[in-house]
Amino acid sequence: MPSVLSPDQRAAYDADGYVVVRGFFDAEEAALLKRAMEQDPAIRSHFYNRGDNDGGNTKMALWNHPGDSVYGMAARCLRMVDTMEDLLGGEVYHYHSKLTAKEPFEGGAWEWHQDYGYWYHNGCLFPLMASAMIALDRSTRENGCLQVLKGSHLLGRVEHRLLDGEQMGADLQRVEEAQKHLDTVYAEMDPGDVLLFHCNTLHRSDQNRSELRRWTMISCYNAARNDPYLDHHHPRYTPLQKVTDDAIKAAGLAFAGAEDESAFMVEAVAPSEIRAKRDSG
C-alpha cells in the first residue's frame, strides 16, 4: 500500500522534520498495544531505568527485532513500513523498538538530543533513519509529551556528550542558538496517534509531574542501503517481513514468544567513544 501521508503531510515532514498522524492506529489497535505493553512478561522482565539530571527516571524496555507479537505486527504492518519507505526513499528495516514509560509524578525528563547523535557512532553512515512514536496513553504537556524543535533536522548532526544520568545530550550552546530561530512544538497526542520524526530532529521532554501516566512505543527504522559498517548492539540490515494491516487485530493480545527472548536488550548503552570522552574529562 502507499504511504498514509497526504501530500501536505509529506511536505511538512520534509520542511519540519516531523509530522503527527492522528488515528494512525484505531481505538481497538491502540488498546491491544497498550495491554501488551502492560501485560507481556517479556516487556516486564526487561524494564530498566534511564535517569535524568534531576533524579527522575523513565522506565524502558528495548528489543531489536519485531517478532510476531501484536506490537511486532504494528512495527511490520504495511501502513507503517510503506510510510517509512516513502520517507526514507526505499527499502527499510527495523532498527529497534522500545517502550518509554513515564509514571505519574516521577517520570523522568529527556534532554535535547538527536537520535542520530547515538546512531552515527553505531556505524550508520547516512542519516537515512526515522522513528515512529505511538501514543499508548494521552500525551500532554502536563505528563511530559515529546517536544520537537521544528526544522532542526536541517542543522545536520550536532555533537553530543554523555550526561550524568546516562542520557546523550546535544551541544547545549548550539541548541540554544537554534532555539532563537526555530519553534519548539509540544507533540500532544491521543492513543493511536503517531509522531513520525527524522533522526536529526532535536527533541526532548519534561518530567511527568501529573497524576496521569505517559507511555509510548517507539519503532525506529534504517534504510536498507544504510547498512551499518560497524557491529554494535542494534542490528545490521535484516530483511523486514511486512504484514497486512489487519494482522494487528488478528494477532489479538499476542505476546513475545520464547524465540524472541534474544531480541531484548538488558539496557541500551552509550557508544564507547562517547563514554571514553566523558570519563577522560
PDB file of C-alpha atoms in Angstrom:
ATOM      1  CA  MET A   1       0.000   0.000   0.000  1.00  0.00           C
ATOM      2  CA  PRO A   2       1.194   3.596  -0.446  1.00  0.00           C
ATOM      3  CA  SER A   3       2.256   5.919   2.349  1.00  0.00           C
ATOM      4  CA  VAL A   4      -0.545   7.070   4.638  1.00  0.00           C
ATOM      5  CA  LEU A   5       0.693  10.645   4.368  1.00  0.00           C
ATOM      6  CA  SER A   6      -1.146  13.220   2.315  1.00  0.00           C
ATOM      7  CA  PRO A   7       0.950  15.467   0.033  1.00  0.00           C
ATOM      8  CA  ASP A   8       0.698  18.250   2.641  1.00  0.00           C
ATOM      9  CA  GLN A   9       1.833  15.924   5.450  1.00  0.00           C
ATOM     10  CA  ARG A  10       4.708  14.659   3.335  1.00  0.00           C
ATOM     11  CA  ALA A  11       5.801  18.231   2.597  1.00  0.00           C
ATOM     12  CA  ALA A  12       5.522  19.094   6.303  1.00  0.00           C
ATOM     13  CA  TYR A  13       7.826  16.209   7.214  1.00  0.00           C
ATOM     14  CA  ASP A  14      10.454  17.399   4.747  1.00  0.00           C
ATOM     15  CA  ALA A  15      10.227  21.006   5.938  1.00  0.00           C
ATOM     16  CA  ASP A  16       9.791  20.468   9.676  1.00  0.00           C
ATOM     17  CA  GLY A  17      11.490  17.133  10.363  1.00  0.00           C
ATOM     18  CA  TYR A  18       8.341  15.602  11.850  1.00  0.00           C
ATOM     19  CA  VAL A  19       4.635  15.083  11.301  1.00  0.00           C
ATOM     20  CA  VAL A  20       1.845  13.851  13.599  1.00  0.00           C
ATOM     21  CA  VAL A  21      -0.621  11.394  12.042  1.00  0.00           C
ATOM     22  CA  ARG A  22      -3.869  11.353  14.007  1.00  0.00           C
ATOM     23  CA  GLY A  23      -5.597   7.981  14.354  1.00  0.00           C
ATOM     24  CA  PHE A  24      -2.770   6.070  12.692  1.00  0.00           C
ATOM     25  CA  PHE A  25      -3.941   3.102  14.781  1.00  0.00           C
ATOM     26  CA  ASP A  26      -7.637   2.841  15.589  1.00  0.00           C
ATOM     27  CA  ALA A  27      -9.016   2.503  19.117  1.00  0.00           C
ATOM     28  CA  GLU A  28      -9.011  -1.317  19.099  1.00  0.00           C
ATOM     29  CA  GLU A  29      -5.437  -1.492  17.809  1.00  0.00           C
ATOM     30  CA  ALA A  30      -4.223   1.130  20.280  1.00  0.00           C
ATOM     31  CA  ALA A  31      -5.875  -0.763  23.148  1.00  0.00           C
ATOM     32  CA  LEU A  32      -4.188  -4.025  22.109  1.00  0.00           C
ATOM     33  CA  LEU A  33      -0.773  -2.352  22.004  1.00  0.00           C
ATOM     34  CA  LYS A  34      -1.323  -0.748  25.393  1.00  0.00           C
ATOM     35  CA  ARG A  35      -2.421  -4.021  27.013  1.00  0.00           C
ATOM     36  CA  ALA A  36       0.536  -5.871  25.503  1.00  0.00           C
ATOM     37  CA  MET A  37       2.977  -3.338  26.927  1.00  0.00           C
ATOM     38  CA  GLU A  38       1.322  -3.669  30.320  1.00  0.00           C
ATOM     39  CA  GLN A  39       0.997  -7.454  30.428  1.00  0.00           C
ATOM     40  CA  ASP A  40       3.677  -9.088  28.273  1.00  0.00           C
ATOM     41  CA  PRO A  41       6.157 -10.842  30.626  1.00  0.00           C
ATOM     42  CA  ALA A  42       8.989 -10.190  28.150  1.00  0.00           C
ATOM     43  CA  ILE A  43       8.424  -6.444  28.457  1.00  0.00           C
ATOM     44  CA  ARG A  44       8.047  -6.508  32.229  1.00  0.00           C
ATOM     45  CA  SER A  45      11.182  -8.604  32.745  1.00  0.00           C
ATOM     46  CA  HIS A  46      13.327  -6.294  30.611  1.00  0.00           C
ATOM     47  CA  PHE A  47      12.482  -2.950  32.185  1.00  0.00           C
ATOM     48  CA  TYR A  48      15.410  -0.723  33.057  1.00  0.00           C
ATOM     49  CA  ASN A  49      15.579   2.877  34.263  1.00  0.00           C
ATOM     50  CA  ARG A  50      17.098   5.811  32.414  1.00  0.00           C
ATOM     51  CA  GLY A  51      17.777   8.739  34.720  1.00  0.00           C
ATOM     52  CA  ASP A  52      17.687  12.453  34.035  1.00  0.00           C
ATOM     53  CA  ASN A  53      19.866  15.190  35.517  1.00  0.00           C
ATOM     54  CA  ASP A  54      17.378  15.939  38.310  1.00  0.00           C
ATOM     55  CA  GLY A  55      16.834  12.483  39.751  1.00  0.00           C
ATOM     56  CA  GLY A  56      13.804  11.445  37.689  1.00  0.00           C
ATOM     57  CA  ASN A  57      13.619   8.102  35.886  1.00  0.00           C
ATOM     58  CA  THR A  58      11.911   6.796  32.785  1.00  0.00           C
ATOM     59  CA  LYS A  59      11.253   3.056  32.652  1.00  0.00           C
ATOM     60  CA  MET A  60      12.268   1.489  29.354  1.00  0.00           C
ATOM     61  CA  ALA A  61      12.315  -1.831  27.525  1.00  0.00           C
ATOM     62  CA  LEU A  62      14.081  -2.278  24.182  1.00  0.00           C
ATOM     63  CA  TRP A  63      14.034  -5.022  21.545  1.00  0.00           C
ATOM     64  CA  ASN A  64      15.917  -5.273  18.260  1.00  0.00           C
ATOM     65  CA  HIS A  65      13.666  -7.492  16.129  1.00  0.00           C
ATOM     66  CA  PRO A  66       9.879  -7.112  15.885  1.00  0.00           C
ATOM     67  CA  GLY A  67       8.817 -10.775  16.060  1.00  0.00           C
ATOM     68  CA  ASP A  68       5.224 -11.999  15.939  1.00  0.00           C
ATOM     69  CA  SER A  69       3.742 -10.223  18.965  1.00  0.00           C
ATOM     70  CA  VAL A  70       0.949  -7.724  18.429  1.00  0.00           C
ATOM     71  CA  TYR A  71       3.474  -4.913  18.804  1.00  0.00           C
ATOM     72  CA  GLY A  72       5.680  -6.697  16.263  1.00  0.00           C
ATOM     73  CA  MET A  73       2.724  -6.665  13.875  1.00  0.00           C
ATOM     74  CA  ALA A  74       2.381  -2.899  14.408  1.00  0.00           C
ATOM     75  CA  ALA A  75       6.038  -2.378  13.514  1.00  0.00           C
ATOM     76  CA  ARG A  76       5.768  -4.621  10.443  1.00  0.00           C
ATOM     77  CA  CYS A  77       2.353  -3.603   9.096  1.00  0.00           C
ATOM     78  CA  LEU A  78       2.080  -2.133   5.620  1.00  0.00           C
ATOM     79  CA  ARG A  79       0.834   1.278   6.695  1.00  0.00           C
ATOM     80  CA  MET A  80       3.892   1.733   8.932  1.00  0.00           C
ATOM     81  CA  VAL A  81       6.613   0.220   6.758  1.00  0.00           C
ATOM     82  CA  ASP A  82       5.394   1.638   3.455  1.00  0.00           C
ATOM     83  CA  THR A  83       5.173   5.100   5.007  1.00  0.00           C
ATOM     84  CA  MET A  84       8.719   4.772   6.326  1.00  0.00           C
ATOM     85  CA  GLU A  85       9.912   3.605   2.923  1.00  0.00           C
ATOM     86  CA  ASP A  86       8.374   6.711   1.415  1.00  0.00           C
ATOM     87  CA  LEU A  87      10.103   8.944   3.979  1.00  0.00           C
ATOM     88  CA  LEU A  88      13.491   7.246   3.594  1.00  0.00           C
ATOM     89  CA  GLY A  89      13.327   6.725  -0.158  1.00  0.00           C
ATOM     90  CA  GLY A  90      13.490   2.948  -0.443  1.00  0.00           C
ATOM     91  CA  GLU A  91      13.556  -0.332   1.446  1.00  0.00           C
ATOM     92  CA  VAL A  92      13.842  -0.070   5.232  1.00  0.00           C
ATOM     93  CA  TYR A  93      14.464  -2.495   8.062  1.00  0.00           C
ATOM     94  CA  HIS A  94      13.550  -2.494  11.742  1.00  0.00           C
ATOM     95  CA  TYR A  95      16.442  -0.969  13.700  1.00  0.00           C
ATOM     96  CA  HIS A  96      14.808  -1.423  17.087  1.00  0.00           C
ATOM     97  CA  SER A  97      11.689  -0.614  19.115  1.00  0.00           C
ATOM     98  CA  LYS A  98      11.276   0.496  22.694  1.00  0.00           C
ATOM     99  CA  LEU A  99       8.738   1.313  25.351  1.00  0.00           C
ATOM    100  CA  THR A 100       9.261   4.596  27.205  1.00  0.00           C
ATOM    101  CA  ALA A 101       7.157   4.637  30.365  1.00  0.00           C
ATOM    102  CA  LYS A 102       6.801   7.828  32.402  1.00  0.00           C
ATOM    103  CA  GLU A 103       4.954   7.034  35.589  1.00  0.00           C
ATOM    104  CA  PRO A 104       2.748   9.595  37.372  1.00  0.00           C
ATOM    105  CA  PHE A 105       4.610  12.195  39.482  1.00  0.00           C
ATOM    106  CA  GLU A 106       8.032  10.593  38.920  1.00  0.00           C
ATOM    107  CA  GLY A 107       8.616  10.052  35.205  1.00  0.00           C
ATOM    108  CA  GLY A 108      11.944  11.484  34.116  1.00  0.00           C
ATOM    109  CA  ALA A 109      12.838  14.178  31.591  1.00  0.00           C
ATOM    110  CA  TRP A 110      14.853  13.789  28.395  1.00  0.00           C
ATOM    111  CA  GLU A 111      17.461  16.353  27.449  1.00  0.00           C
ATOM    112  CA  TRP A 112      17.697  17.833  23.945  1.00  0.00           C
ATOM    113  CA  HIS A 113      19.177  15.251  21.595  1.00  0.00           C
ATOM    114  CA  GLN A 114      19.050  13.805  18.103  1.00  0.00           C
ATOM    115  CA  ASP A 115      18.689  10.056  17.615  1.00  0.00           C
ATOM    116  CA  TYR A 116      21.458  10.241  15.045  1.00  0.00           C
ATOM    117  CA  GLY A 117      23.625  11.602  17.832  1.00  0.00           C
ATOM    118  CA  TYR A 118      23.672   7.981  19.015  1.00  0.00           C
ATOM    119  CA  TRP A 119      23.293   6.127  15.736  1.00  0.00           C
ATOM    120  CA  TYR A 120      26.149   7.918  13.974  1.00  0.00           C
ATOM    121  CA  HIS A 121      28.500   6.181  16.422  1.00  0.00           C
ATOM    122  CA  ASN A 122      26.914   2.816  15.604  1.00  0.00           C
ATOM    123  CA  GLY A 123      28.333   2.967  12.089  1.00  0.00           C
ATOM    124  CA  CYS A 124      25.254   4.310  10.300  1.00  0.00           C
ATOM    125  CA  LEU A 125      26.949   6.407   7.632  1.00  0.00           C
ATOM    126  CA  PHE A 126      23.976   8.459   6.433  1.00  0.00           C
ATOM    127  CA  PRO A 127      21.054   9.969   8.405  1.00  0.00           C
ATOM    128  CA  LEU A 128      18.616   7.805   6.433  1.00  0.00           C
ATOM    129  CA  MET A 129      16.755   6.864   9.596  1.00  0.00           C
ATOM    130  CA  ALA A 130      13.471   7.798  11.228  1.00  0.00           C
ATOM    131  CA  SER A 131      11.254   6.915  14.178  1.00  0.00           C
ATOM    132  CA  ALA A 132       7.553   6.416  14.812  1.00  0.00           C
ATOM    133  CA  MET A 133       6.351   7.285  18.320  1.00  0.00           C
ATOM    134  CA  ILE A 134       2.998   5.621  19.064  1.00  0.00           C
ATOM    135  CA  ALA A 135       0.936   7.165  21.860  1.00  0.00           C
ATOM    136  CA  LEU A 136      -0.387   4.470  24.208  1.00  0.00           C
ATOM    137  CA  ASP A 137      -1.762   6.998  26.713  1.00  0.00           C
ATOM    138  CA  ARG A 138      -2.905  10.570  26.246  1.00  0.00           C
ATOM    139  CA  SER A 139       0.334  12.530  25.859  1.00  0.00           C
ATOM    140  CA  THR A 140       0.178  16.146  27.062  1.00  0.00           C
ATOM    141  CA  ARG A 141       2.379  18.983  28.246  1.00  0.00           C
ATOM    142  CA  GLU A 142       1.447  18.089  31.824  1.00  0.00           C
ATOM    143  CA  ASN A 143       2.642  14.470  31.666  1.00  0.00           C
ATOM    144  CA  GLY A 144       5.797  15.104  29.650  1.00  0.00           C
ATOM    145  CA  CYS A 145       4.912  14.794  25.971  1.00  0.00           C
ATOM    146  CA  LEU A 146       7.681  14.979  23.395  1.00  0.00           C
ATOM    147  CA  GLN A 147       8.878  18.411  22.310  1.00  0.00           C
ATOM    148  CA  VAL A 148      10.435  18.859  18.875  1.00  0.00           C
ATOM    149  CA  LEU A 149      12.482  21.765  17.533  1.00  0.00           C
ATOM    150  CA  LYS A 150      10.735  22.463  14.256  1.00  0.00           C
ATOM    151  CA  GLY A 151      13.088  22.314  11.269  1.00  0.00           C
ATOM    152  CA  SER A 152      16.111  21.306  13.361  1.00  0.00           C
ATOM    153  CA  HIS A 153      16.831  18.286  11.150  1.00  0.00           C
ATOM    154  CA  LEU A 154      18.240  20.804   8.656  1.00  0.00           C
ATOM    155  CA  LEU A 155      21.032  21.652  11.114  1.00  0.00           C
ATOM    156  CA  GLY A 156      22.700  18.324  10.366  1.00  0.00           C
ATOM    157  CA  ARG A 157      24.249  16.249  13.125  1.00  0.00           C
ATOM    158  CA  VAL A 158      25.050  18.130  16.329  1.00  0.00           C
ATOM    159  CA  GLU A 159      27.822  16.994  18.668  1.00  0.00           C
ATOM    160  CA  HIS A 160      26.589  15.025  21.696  1.00  0.00           C
ATOM    161  CA  ARG A 161      28.040  14.135  25.090  1.00  0.00           C
ATOM    162  CA  LEU A 162      27.164  11.602  27.763  1.00  0.00           C
ATOM    163  CA  LEU A 163      25.338  13.140  30.714  1.00  0.00           C
ATOM    164  CA  ASP A 164      25.402  12.080  34.365  1.00  0.00           C
ATOM    165  CA  GLY A 165      22.124  10.183  34.103  1.00  0.00           C
ATOM    166  CA  GLU A 166      23.482   8.136  31.145  1.00  0.00           C
ATOM    167  CA  GLN A 167      21.493  10.110  28.582  1.00  0.00           C
ATOM    168  CA  MET A 168      23.145  11.551  25.496  1.00  0.00           C
ATOM    169  CA  GLY A 169      22.689  15.319  25.238  1.00  0.00           C
ATOM    170  CA  ALA A 170      23.245  17.633  22.278  1.00  0.00           C
ATOM    171  CA  ASP A 171      25.682  20.573  22.471  1.00  0.00           C
ATOM    172  CA  LEU A 172      23.576  22.954  24.559  1.00  0.00           C
ATOM    173  CA  GLN A 173      25.120  26.127  23.158  1.00  0.00           C
ATOM    174  CA  ARG A 174      24.182  25.095  19.631  1.00  0.00           C
ATOM    175  CA  VAL A 175      20.701  24.085  20.758  1.00  0.00           C
ATOM    176  CA  GLU A 176      20.170  27.468  22.440  1.00  0.00           C
ATOM    177  CA  GLU A 177      21.242  29.266  19.269  1.00  0.00           C
ATOM    178  CA  ALA A 178      18.893  27.099  17.205  1.00  0.00           C
ATOM    179  CA  GLN A 179      16.020  27.952  19.550  1.00  0.00           C
ATOM    180  CA  LYS A 180      16.414  31.620  18.610  1.00  0.00           C
ATOM    181  CA  HIS A 181      15.430  30.712  15.051  1.00  0.00           C
ATOM    182  CA  LEU A 182      13.204  27.639  15.381  1.00  0.00           C
ATOM    183  CA  ASP A 183       9.932  26.961  17.201  1.00  0.00           C
ATOM    184  CA  THR A 184       9.569  24.403  19.964  1.00  0.00           C
ATOM    185  CA  VAL A 185       6.425  22.327  19.373  1.00  0.00           C
ATOM    186  CA  TYR A 186       4.703  20.176  22.012  1.00  0.00           C
ATOM    187  CA  ALA A 187       3.562  16.973  20.304  1.00  0.00           C
ATOM    188  CA  GLU A 188       0.376  16.301  22.246  1.00  0.00           C
ATOM    189  CA  MET A 189      -1.277  13.060  21.131  1.00  0.00           C
ATOM    190  CA  ASP A 190      -4.168  10.734  21.853  1.00  0.00           C
ATOM    191  CA  PRO A 191      -3.797   6.929  21.981  1.00  0.00           C
ATOM    192  CA  GLY A 192      -3.221   5.607  18.473  1.00  0.00           C
ATOM    193  CA  ASP A 193      -1.721   8.847  17.152  1.00  0.00           C
ATOM    194  CA  VAL A 194       1.796   8.534  15.739  1.00  0.00           C
ATOM    195  CA  LEU A 195       4.611  11.086  15.578  1.00  0.00           C
ATOM    196  CA  LEU A 196       6.986  10.411  12.675  1.00  0.00           C
ATOM    197  CA  PHE A 197      10.320  12.199  13.036  1.00  0.00           C
ATOM    198  CA  HIS A 198      13.681  12.443  11.271  1.00  0.00           C
ATOM    199  CA  CYS A 199      16.766  11.093  13.051  1.00  0.00           C
ATOM    200  CA  ASN A 200      18.339  14.592  13.124  1.00  0.00           C
ATOM    201  CA  THR A 201      15.283  16.313  14.611  1.00  0.00           C
ATOM    202  CA  LEU A 202      16.163  17.701  18.032  1.00  0.00           C
ATOM    203  CA  HIS A 203      13.693  16.591  20.689  1.00  0.00           C
ATOM    204  CA  ARG A 204      13.289  16.460  24.454  1.00  0.00           C
ATOM    205  CA  SER A 205      10.590  16.077  27.114  1.00  0.00           C
ATOM    206  CA  ASP A 206       9.821  17.317  30.626  1.00  0.00           C
ATOM    207  CA  GLN A 207       9.373  15.254  33.750  1.00  0.00           C
ATOM    208  CA  ASN A 208       5.898  13.879  34.416  1.00  0.00           C
ATOM    209  CA  ARG A 209       4.644  15.758  37.461  1.00  0.00           C
ATOM    210  CA  SER A 210       0.985  14.963  36.798  1.00  0.00           C
ATOM    211  CA  GLU A 211      -1.245  12.148  38.044  1.00  0.00           C
ATOM    212  CA  LEU A 212      -1.501  10.757  34.503  1.00  0.00           C
ATOM    213  CA  ARG A 213       0.842   8.097  33.114  1.00  0.00           C
ATOM    214  CA  ARG A 214       2.591   8.702  29.773  1.00  0.00           C
ATOM    215  CA  TRP A 215       3.595   5.527  27.940  1.00  0.00           C
ATOM    216  CA  THR A 216       4.726   5.492  24.315  1.00  0.00           C
ATOM    217  CA  MET A 217       6.145   2.844  21.999  1.00  0.00           C
ATOM    218  CA  ILE A 218       8.774   3.972  19.512  1.00  0.00           C
ATOM    219  CA  SER A 219       9.734   1.941  16.430  1.00  0.00           C
ATOM    220  CA  CYS A 220      12.908   3.022  14.641  1.00  0.00           C
ATOM    221  CA  TYR A 221      13.864   2.249  11.050  1.00  0.00           C
ATOM    222  CA  ASN A 222      17.025   2.395   8.969  1.00  0.00           C
ATOM    223  CA  ALA A 223      17.289   2.430   5.184  1.00  0.00           C
ATOM    224  CA  ALA A 224      18.469  -0.921   3.848  1.00  0.00           C
ATOM    225  CA  ARG A 225      21.133   0.883   1.803  1.00  0.00           C
ATOM    226  CA  ASN A 226      22.474   2.434   5.022  1.00  0.00           C
ATOM    227  CA  ASP A 227      23.676  -0.889   6.462  1.00  0.00           C
ATOM    228  CA  PRO A 228      25.988  -0.028   9.402  1.00  0.00           C
ATOM    229  CA  TYR A 229      29.670  -0.628   8.791  1.00  0.00           C
ATOM    230  CA  LEU A 230      30.242  -1.500  12.470  1.00  0.00           C
ATOM    231  CA  ASP A 231      28.916  -4.336  14.586  1.00  0.00           C
ATOM    232  CA  HIS A 232      27.027  -2.887  17.540  1.00  0.00           C
ATOM    233  CA  HIS A 233      24.055  -3.569  19.792  1.00  0.00           C
ATOM    234  CA  HIS A 234      21.427  -2.829  17.121  1.00  0.00           C
ATOM    235  CA  PRO A 235      21.067  -4.993  14.016  1.00  0.00           C
ATOM    236  CA  ARG A 236      22.668  -4.601  10.654  1.00  0.00           C
ATOM    237  CA  TYR A 237      20.397  -4.880   7.646  1.00  0.00           C
ATOM    238  CA  THR A 238      17.840  -7.595   8.320  1.00  0.00           C
ATOM    239  CA  PRO A 239      15.066  -8.087   5.727  1.00  0.00           C
ATOM    240  CA  LEU A 240      11.752  -6.977   7.166  1.00  0.00           C
ATOM    241  CA  GLN A 241       8.767  -9.205   6.503  1.00  0.00           C
ATOM    242  CA  LYS A 242       5.775  -6.932   6.054  1.00  0.00           C
ATOM    243  CA  VAL A 243       2.321  -7.999   7.213  1.00  0.00           C
ATOM    244  CA  THR A 244      -1.079  -6.705   6.179  1.00  0.00           C
ATOM    245  CA  ASP A 245      -2.704  -4.048   8.321  1.00  0.00           C
ATOM    246  CA  ASP A 246      -5.344  -6.457   9.600  1.00  0.00           C
ATOM    247  CA  ALA A 247      -2.588  -8.599  11.170  1.00  0.00           C
ATOM    248  CA  ILE A 248      -2.638  -6.390  14.280  1.00  0.00           C
ATOM    249  CA  LYS A 249      -6.206  -7.259  15.205  1.00  0.00           C
ATOM    250  CA  ALA A 250      -5.741 -10.840  14.003  1.00  0.00           C
ATOM    251  CA  ALA A 251      -2.828 -11.238  16.433  1.00  0.00           C
ATOM    252  CA  GLY A 252      -5.014 -10.182  19.328  1.00  0.00           C
ATOM    253  CA  LEU A 253      -3.124  -9.943  22.600  1.00  0.00           C
ATOM    254  CA  ALA A 254      -0.131 -11.878  21.262  1.00  0.00           C
ATOM    255  CA  PHE A 255       2.982 -11.582  23.408  1.00  0.00           C
ATOM    256  CA  ALA A 256       6.626 -12.152  22.506  1.00  0.00           C
ATOM    257  CA  GLY A 257       7.492 -15.830  22.197  1.00  0.00           C
ATOM    258  CA  ALA A 258      10.453 -17.694  23.628  1.00  0.00           C
ATOM    259  CA  GLU A 259      12.206 -17.322  20.272  1.00  0.00           C
ATOM    260  CA  ASP A 260      12.068 -13.519  20.698  1.00  0.00           C
ATOM    261  CA  GLU A 261      13.950 -13.501  24.012  1.00  0.00           C
ATOM    262  CA  SER A 262      17.308 -12.771  22.376  1.00  0.00           C
ATOM    263  CA  ALA A 263      15.870  -9.658  20.700  1.00  0.00           C
ATOM    264  CA  PHE A 264      15.511  -7.857  24.038  1.00  0.00           C
ATOM    265  CA  MET A 265      18.387  -5.841  25.432  1.00  0.00           C
ATOM    266  CA  VAL A 266      19.307  -5.696  29.102  1.00  0.00           C
ATOM    267  CA  GLU A 267      19.974  -1.953  28.766  1.00  0.00           C
ATOM    268  CA  ALA A 268      20.960   0.408  25.974  1.00  0.00           C
ATOM    269  CA  VAL A 269      24.478   1.749  26.466  1.00  0.00           C
ATOM    270  CA  ALA A 270      26.229   4.817  25.118  1.00  0.00           C
ATOM    271  CA  PRO A 271      28.789   4.403  22.322  1.00  0.00           C
ATOM    272  CA  SER A 272      32.222   3.506  23.687  1.00  0.00           C
ATOM    273  CA  GLU A 273      33.994   6.552  22.233  1.00  0.00           C
ATOM    274  CA  ILE A 274      31.415   8.895  23.792  1.00  0.00           C
ATOM    275  CA  ARG A 275      31.774   7.136  27.138  1.00  0.00           C
ATOM    276  CA  ALA A 276      35.571   7.318  26.920  1.00  0.00           C
ATOM    277  CA  LYS A 277      35.412  11.054  26.149  1.00  0.00           C
ATOM    278  CA  ARG A 278      33.324  11.702  29.279  1.00  0.00           C
ATOM    279  CA  ASP A 279      35.448   9.506  31.509  1.00  0.00           C
ATOM    280  CA  SER A 280      38.654  11.223  30.346  1.00  0.00           C
ATOM    281  CA  GLY A 281      37.253  14.578  31.378  1.00  0.00           C
TER     282      GLY A 281
END
